[in-house]
Amino acid sequence: MNDALLARPLSLPCGAVLSNRIAKAAMTEGLADAQDRASDALCTLYRHWSNGGAGLLITGNVMVDRRFLERPGNVVVDGNGGDEALHRWAQVGTAAGNHLWMQISHVGRQCNRASGYRPLAPSNIGLDIGPLFRQPRAMSEEQIHDAISRYVRVALSAKQAGFTGVQIHAAHGYLISQFLSPRVNQRTDQWGGSLENRARFLLQIVHDVRSAVGADYPVGVKLNSADFQKGGFSDQESIRVARWLEREGIDLLEISGGSYEQPQFTGHEGLPASAAPPKRESTRLREAYFLRYAERIAAELDRLPLMLTGGFRSRQGMEQALDSGACQLIGLARPLCVVPNLPEQLISGQTERAESYENALNLGHGFFGPTSPTRLFRIINVQGEVAWFYRQIVRLSENREPKRDLGLIGALYQHLRNEHRAAKRRTFR
């Protein structure tokens, strides 16, 4: 095994080159200003991450429609200004010579209640997690084409502002993922039914974005390996969609999994027993949530690079995953909330392992212990854990040191208070 694998450049199909094999994966920031534009705080945050040594930074959700937010504080690009703010964000986020890709998203039925609008979805199938989200409306043909055009406009805005690429978010139960899922998409027209029809929305977006931005501009996709729900998007379907995406000419496929109902991408609930590796397996299998799926998908692709995110903590595990050919890029997220220059430390050999804060602070047990009595309580546990890391992001955006001794209850309280304030100060509705 080559000990310098993390430091190797990665050439993408479009001709762009990433300077190394570590990417900051997308994490929601919630730092937009009252007009849903990129703020000074967001620029401060990305200055830290740009200087941290990763070859690629992927932003958190940038929404295509300000009516439908993942959370208050999302940046929105929908033609209502903010071009200068985007340009400043792109400048700061690429200051160290790294790539900065905008993650483009529509939240669909996972729309935060604070948005004030009834969400849209492929069908009027609500979330099975209690009264936290409104019942969605089934999209009309006109609304589907409008959503597709919005993805294209945001991609063009990203390119014009100086972002070096875009990632289309087709995972985690957001709108594109909803179209892919037979559990959520129960349409009987050309957008539902067979996998070919359910994938039509994603493939049309990719095709139109590629046509708009040109052949030499990086276009990536984040795709679920599976939804981990009975009757949902399966791993076999994911492999077929990955092949179609390669034919459409994307440059990077990031593998993830789950949704708000089954949040495997947080690592909180764990994977099904059939997917969980034996305890004596190699470091790469113990660490990476979705590595086995990545290996299966990689075997079916010709030249499309894969990015694998979720669970990596050790330099050894990352190098093993790269050396095996299961992926060509390692995605890191939560550890960079506390140590923004972790990529530089890993590549130089200064650090062999990122701290697992979930274990060190017992975050994974949340308020109600490792086995919570109801799904609602499990969701609260997940939100408390997410809030802890989000508070570290806020501190970075304020040029403050991380607060490692912050408790779960305090983190969740501060997070909810901040969400309430962000929702109230919005001037665009």
JSON list of N, CA, C and O in Angstrom, two decimals, residues 267-300:
[
{"chain": "A", "resi": 267, "resn": "GLY", "atom": "N", "xyz": [-24.80, 7.96, 10.90]},
{"chain": "A", "resi": 267, "resn": "GLY", "atom": "CA", "xyz": [-24.14, 6.92, 11.66]},
{"chain": "A", "resi": 267, "resn": "GLY", "atom": "C", "xyz": [-24.81, 6.63, 12.98]},
{"chain": "A", "resi": 267, "resn": "GLY", "atom": "O", "xyz": [-24.37, 5.78, 13.75]},
{"chain": "A", "resi": 268, "resn": "HIS", "atom": "N", "xyz": [-25.91, 7.31, 13.29]},
{"chain": "A", "resi": 268, "resn": "HIS", "atom": "CA", "xyz": [-26.53, 7.22, 14.60]},
{"chain": "A", "resi": 268, "resn": "HIS", "atom": "C", "xyz": [-27.29, 5.92, 14.80]},
{"chain": "A", "resi": 268, "resn": "HIS", "atom": "O", "xyz": [-27.22, 5.30, 15.85]},
{"chain": "A", "resi": 269, "resn": "GLU", "atom": "N", "xyz": [-28.02, 5.50, 13.75]},
{"chain": "A", "resi": 269, "resn": "GLU", "atom": "CA", "xyz": [-28.85, 4.31, 13.90]},
{"chain": "A", "resi": 269, "resn": "GLU", "atom": "C", "xyz": [-28.14, 3.05, 13.43]},
{"chain": "A", "resi": 269, "resn": "GLU", "atom": "O", "xyz": [-28.60, 1.96, 13.67]},
{"chain": "A", "resi": 270, "resn": "GLY", "atom": "N", "xyz": [-27.00, 3.21, 12.76]},
{"chain": "A", "resi": 270, "resn": "GLY", "atom": "CA", "xyz": [-26.30, 2.04, 12.28]},
{"chain": "A", "resi": 270, "resn": "GLY", "atom": "C", "xyz": [-26.95, 1.46, 11.05]},
{"chain": "A", "resi": 270, "resn": "GLY", "atom": "O", "xyz": [-28.04, 1.84, 10.64]},
{"chain": "A", "resi": 271, "resn": "LEU", "atom": "N", "xyz": [-26.27, 0.50, 10.40]},
{"chain": "A", "resi": 271, "resn": "LEU", "atom": "CA", "xyz": [-26.79, -0.13, 9.20]},
{"chain": "A", "resi": 271, "resn": "LEU", "atom": "C", "xyz": [-27.49, -1.44, 9.55]},
{"chain": "A", "resi": 271, "resn": "LEU", "atom": "O", "xyz": [-27.31, -1.99, 10.63]},
{"chain": "A", "resi": 272, "resn": "PRO", "atom": "N", "xyz": [-28.31, -1.93, 8.64]},
{"chain": "A", "resi": 272, "resn": "PRO", "atom": "CA", "xyz": [-28.91, -3.23, 8.87]},
{"chain": "A", "resi": 272, "resn": "PRO", "atom": "C", "xyz": [-27.85, -4.29, 9.10]},
{"chain": "A", "resi": 272, "resn": "PRO", "atom": "O", "xyz": [-26.71, -4.16, 8.65]},
{"chain": "A", "resi": 273, "resn": "ALA", "atom": "N", "xyz": [-28.22, -5.36, 9.80]},
{"chain": "A", "resi": 273, "resn": "ALA", "atom": "CA", "xyz": [-27.24, -6.39, 10.15]},
{"chain": "A", "resi": 273, "resn": "ALA", "atom": "C", "xyz": [-26.56, -6.96, 8.91]},
{"chain": "A", "resi": 273, "resn": "ALA", "atom": "O", "xyz": [-25.38, -7.29, 8.93]},
{"chain": "A", "resi": 274, "resn": "SER", "atom": "N", "xyz": [-27.29, -7.04, 7.81]},
{"chain": "A", "resi": 274, "resn": "SER", "atom": "CA", "xyz": [-26.72, -7.61, 6.58]},
{"chain": "A", "resi": 274, "resn": "SER", "atom": "C", "xyz": [-25.63, -6.73, 5.99]},
{"chain": "A", "resi": 274, "resn": "SER", "atom": "O", "xyz": [-24.78, -7.19, 5.23]},
{"chain": "A", "resi": 275, "resn": "ALA", "atom": "N", "xyz": [-25.65, -5.44, 6.33]},
{"chain": "A", "resi": 275, "resn": "ALA", "atom": "CA", "xyz": [-24.65, -4.52, 5.78]},
{"chain": "A", "resi": 275, "resn": "ALA", "atom": "C", "xyz": [-23.51, -4.26, 6.74]},
{"chain": "A", "resi": 275, "resn": "ALA", "atom": "O", "xyz": [-22.47, -3.76, 6.34]},
{"chain": "A", "resi": 276, "resn": "ALA", "atom": "N", "xyz": [-23.69, -4.57, 8.02]},
{"chain": "A", "resi": 276, "resn": "ALA", "atom": "CA", "xyz": [-22.67, -4.26, 9.01]},
{"chain": "A", "resi": 276, "resn": "ALA", "atom": "C", "xyz": [-21.51, -5.24, 8.91]},
{"chain": "A", "resi": 276, "resn": "ALA", "atom": "O", "xyz": [-21.71, -6.45, 8.86]},
{"chain": "A", "resi": 277, "resn": "PRO", "atom": "N", "xyz": [-20.26, -4.74, 8.87]},
{"chain": "A", "resi": 277, "resn": "PRO", "atom": "CA", "xyz": [-19.11, -5.62, 8.74]},
{"chain": "A", "resi": 277, "resn": "PRO", "atom": "C", "xyz": [-18.80, -6.34, 10.05]},
{"chain": "A", "resi": 277, "resn": "PRO", "atom": "O", "xyz": [-19.09, -5.83, 11.13]},
{"chain": "A", "resi": 278, "resn": "PRO", "atom": "N", "xyz": [-18.21, -7.54, 9.99]},
{"chain": "A", "resi": 278, "resn": "PRO", "atom": "CA", "xyz": [-17.78, -8.22, 11.20]},
{"chain": "A", "resi": 278, "resn": "PRO", "atom": "C", "xyz": [-16.76, -7.37, 11.96]},
{"chain": "A", "resi": 278, "resn": "PRO", "atom": "O", "xyz": [-16.01, -6.60, 11.38]},
{"chain": "A", "resi": 279, "resn": "LYS", "atom": "N", "xyz": [-16.71, -7.54, 13.28]},
{"chain": "A", "resi": 279, "resn": "LYS", "atom": "CA", "xyz": [-15.83, -6.72, 14.10]},
{"chain": "A", "resi": 279, "resn": "LYS", "atom": "C", "xyz": [-14.36, -6.91, 13.74]},
{"chain": "A", "resi": 279, "resn": "LYS", "atom": "O", "xyz": [-13.55, -6.04, 13.98]},
{"chain": "A", "resi": 280, "resn": "ARG", "atom": "N", "xyz": [-14.00, -8.09, 13.21]},
{"chain": "A", "resi": 280, "resn": "ARG", "atom": "CA", "xyz": [-12.60, -8.34, 12.90]},
{"chain": "A", "resi": 280, "resn": "ARG", "atom": "C", "xyz": [-12.22, -7.91, 11.49]},
{"chain": "A", "resi": 280, "resn": "ARG", "atom": "O", "xyz": [-11.10, -8.15, 11.06]},
{"chain": "A", "resi": 281, "resn": "GLU", "atom": "N", "xyz": [-13.14, -7.33, 10.76]},
{"chain": "A", "resi": 281, "resn": "GLU", "atom": "CA", "xyz": [-12.82, -6.86, 9.42]},
{"chain": "A", "resi": 281, "resn": "GLU", "atom": "C", "xyz": [-11.76, -5.77, 9.48]},
{"chain": "A", "resi": 281, "resn": "GLU", "atom": "O", "xyz": [-11.44, -5.23, 10.53]},
{"chain": "A", "resi": 282, "resn": "SER", "atom": "N", "xyz": [-11.24, -5.40, 8.30]},
{"chain": "A", "resi": 282, "resn": "SER", "atom": "CA", "xyz": [-10.20, -4.39, 8.21]},
{"chain": "A", "resi": 282, "resn": "SER", "atom": "C", "xyz": [-10.70, -3.04, 8.70]},
{"chain": "A", "resi": 282, "resn": "SER", "atom": "O", "xyz": [-11.90, -2.80, 8.82]},
{"chain": "A", "resi": 283, "resn": "THR", "atom": "N", "xyz": [-9.74, -2.16, 8.96]},
{"chain": "A", "resi": 283, "resn": "THR", "atom": "CA", "xyz": [-10.07, -0.81, 9.44]},
{"chain": "A", "resi": 283, "resn": "THR", "atom": "C", "xyz": [-11.02, -0.11, 8.49]},
{"chain": "A", "resi": 283, "resn": "THR", "atom": "O", "xyz": [-11.97, 0.56, 8.90]},
{"chain": "A", "resi": 284, "resn": "ARG", "atom": "N", "xyz": [-10.81, -0.25, 7.19]},
{"chain": "A", "resi": 284, "resn": "ARG", "atom": "CA", "xyz": [-11.63, 0.45, 6.21]},
{"chain": "A", "resi": 284, "resn": "ARG", "atom": "C", "xyz": [-13.09, 0.02, 6.30]},
{"chain": "A", "resi": 284, "resn": "ARG", "atom": "O", "xyz": [-14.00, 0.83, 6.17]},
{"chain": "A", "resi": 285, "resn": "LEU", "atom": "N", "xyz": [-13.33, -1.29, 6.58]},
{"chain": "A", "resi": 285, "resn": "LEU", "atom": "CA", "xyz": [-14.71, -1.75, 6.69]},
{"chain": "A", "resi": 285, "resn": "LEU", "atom": "C", "xyz": [-15.33, -1.37, 8.01]},
{"chain": "A", "resi": 285, "resn": "LEU", "atom": "O", "xyz": [-16.53, -1.11, 8.11]},
{"chain": "A", "resi": 286, "resn": "ARG", "atom": "N", "xyz": [-14.55, -1.34, 9.08]},
{"chain": "A", "resi": 286, "resn": "ARG", "atom": "CA", "xyz": [-15.09, -0.95, 10.38]},
{"chain": "A", "resi": 286, "resn": "ARG", "atom": "C", "xyz": [-15.51, 0.51, 10.38]},
{"chain": "A", "resi": 286, "resn": "ARG", "atom": "O", "xyz": [-16.46, 0.90, 11.04]},
{"chain": "A", "resi": 287, "resn": "GLU", "atom": "N", "xyz": [-14.77, 1.35, 9.64]},
{"chain": "A", "resi": 287, "resn": "GLU", "atom": "CA", "xyz": [-15.01, 2.79, 9.70]},
{"chain": "A", "resi": 287, "resn": "GLU", "atom": "C", "xyz": [-16.07, 3.27, 8.72]},
{"chain": "A", "resi": 287, "resn": "GLU", "atom": "O", "xyz": [-16.88, 4.12, 9.06]},
{"chain": "A", "resi": 288, "resn": "ALA", "atom": "N", "xyz": [-16.04, 2.80, 7.51]},
{"chain": "A", "resi": 288, "resn": "ALA", "atom": "CA", "xyz": [-16.85, 3.39, 6.44]},
{"chain": "A", "resi": 288, "resn": "ALA", "atom": "C", "xyz": [-18.24, 2.77, 6.41]},
{"chain": "A", "resi": 288, "resn": "ALA", "atom": "O", "xyz": [-18.39, 1.57, 6.18]},
{"chain": "A", "resi": 289, "resn": "TYR", "atom": "N", "xyz": [-19.28, 3.59, 6.62]},
{"chain": "A", "resi": 289, "resn": "TYR", "atom": "CA", "xyz": [-20.64, 3.09, 6.67]},
{"chain": "A", "resi": 289, "resn": "TYR", "atom": "C", "xyz": [-21.06, 2.39, 5.39]},
{"chain": "A", "resi": 289, "resn": "TYR", "atom": "O", "xyz": [-21.76, 1.38, 5.42]},
{"chain": "A", "resi": 290, "resn": "PHE", "atom": "N", "xyz": [-20.67, 2.95, 4.25]},
{"chain": "A", "resi": 290, "resn": "PHE", "atom": "CA", "xyz": [-21.22, 2.51, 2.97]},
{"chain": "A", "resi": 290, "resn": "PHE", "atom": "C", "xyz": [-20.17, 1.86, 2.06]},
{"chain": "A", "resi": 290, "resn": "PHE", "atom": "O", "xyz": [-20.36, 1.79, 0.85]},
{"chain": "A", "resi": 291, "resn": "LEU", "atom": "N", "xyz": [-19.07, 1.38, 2.63]},
{"chain": "A", "resi": 291, "resn": "LEU", "atom": "CA", "xyz": [-17.98, 0.92, 1.80]},
{"chain": "A", "resi": 291, "resn": "LEU", "atom": "C", "xyz": [-18.34, -0.32, 0.99]},
{"chain": "A", "resi": 291, "resn": "LEU", "atom": "O", "xyz": [-17.95, -0.46, -0.17]},
{"chain": "A", "resi": 292, "resn": "ARG", "atom": "N", "xyz": [-19.07, -1.24, 1.59]},
{"chain": "A", "resi": 292, "resn": "ARG", "atom": "CA", "xyz": [-19.43, -2.46, 0.85]},
{"chain": "A", "resi": 292, "resn": "ARG", "atom": "C", "xyz": [-20.29, -2.12, -0.38]},
{"chain": "A", "resi": 292, "resn": "ARG", "atom": "O", "xyz": [-20.15, -2.73, -1.44]},
{"chain": "A", "resi": 293, "resn": "TYR", "atom": "N", "xyz": [-21.17, -1.16, -0.23]},
{"chain": "A", "resi": 293, "resn": "TYR", "atom": "CA", "xyz": [-21.97, -0.72, -1.37]},
{"chain": "A", "resi": 293, "resn": "TYR", "atom": "C", "xyz": [-21.07, -0.07, -2.43]},
{"chain": "A", "resi": 293, "resn": "TYR", "atom": "O", "xyz": [-21.25, -0.29, -3.63]},
{"chain": "A", "resi": 294, "resn": "ALA", "atom": "N", "xyz": [-20.13, 0.74, -1.98]},
{"chain": "A", "resi": 294, "resn": "ALA", "atom": "CA", "xyz": [-19.22, 1.39, -2.91]},
{"chain": "A", "resi": 294, "resn": "ALA", "atom": "C", "xyz": [-18.43, 0.37, -3.71]},
{"chain": "A", "resi": 294, "resn": "ALA", "atom": "O", "xyz": [-18.21, 0.53, -4.92]},
{"chain": "A", "resi": 295, "resn": "GLU", "atom": "N", "xyz": [-17.99, -0.70, -3.05]},
{"chain": "A", "resi": 295, "resn": "GLU", "atom": "CA", "xyz": [-17.24, -1.74, -3.76]},
{"chain": "A", "resi": 295, "resn": "GLU", "atom": "C", "xyz": [-18.10, -2.38, -4.85]},
{"chain": "A", "resi": 295, "resn": "GLU", "atom": "O", "xyz": [-17.61, -2.65, -5.96]},
{"chain": "A", "resi": 296, "resn": "ARG", "atom": "N", "xyz": [-19.36, -2.61, -4.55]},
{"chain": "A", "resi": 296, "resn": "ARG", "atom": "CA", "xyz": [-20.24, -3.22, -5.55]},
{"chain": "A", "resi": 296, "resn": "ARG", "atom": "C", "xyz": [-20.50, -2.27, -6.71]},
{"chain": "A", "resi": 296, "resn": "ARG", "atom": "O", "xyz": [-20.52, -2.70, -7.88]},
{"chain": "A", "resi": 297, "resn": "ILE", "atom": "N", "xyz": [-20.71, -0.99, -6.41]},
{"chain": "A", "resi": 297, "resn": "ILE", "atom": "CA", "xyz": [-20.96, -0.02, -7.47]},
{"chain": "A", "resi": 297, "resn": "ILE", "atom": "C", "xyz": [-19.71, 0.18, -8.31]},
{"chain": "A", "resi": 297, "resn": "ILE", "atom": "O", "xyz": [-19.77, 0.24, -9.54]},
{"chain": "A", "resi": 298, "resn": "ALA", "atom": "N", "xyz": [-18.55, 0.27, -7.66]},
{"chain": "A", "resi": 298, "resn": "ALA", "atom": "CA", "xyz": [-17.29, 0.49, -8.38]},
{"chain": "A", "resi": 298, "resn": "ALA", "atom": "C", "xyz": [-17.04, -0.63, -9.39]},
{"chain": "A", "resi": 298, "resn": "ALA", "atom": "O", "xyz": [-16.50, -0.39, -10.48]},
{"chain": "A", "resi": 299, "resn": "ALA", "atom": "N", "xyz": [-17.41, -1.85, -9.05]},
{"chain": "A", "resi": 299, "resn": "ALA", "atom": "CA", "xyz": [-17.19, -2.98, -9.95]},
{"chain": "A", "resi": 299, "resn": "ALA", "atom": "C", "xyz": [-18.02, -2.88, -11.22]},
{"chain": "A", "resi": 299, "resn": "ALA", "atom": "O", "xyz": [-17.72, -3.54, -12.22]},
{"chain": "A", "resi": 300, "resn": "GLU", "atom": "N", "xyz": [-19.07, -2.05, -11.20]},
{"chain": "A", "resi": 300, "resn": "GLU", "atom": "CA", "xyz": [-19.98, -1.93, -12.35]},
{"chain": "A", "resi": 300, "resn": "GLU", "atom": "C", "xyz": [-19.68, -0.70, -13.21]},
{"chain": "A", "resi": 300, "resn": "GLU", "atom": "O", "xyz": [-20.32, -0.52, -14.25]}
]
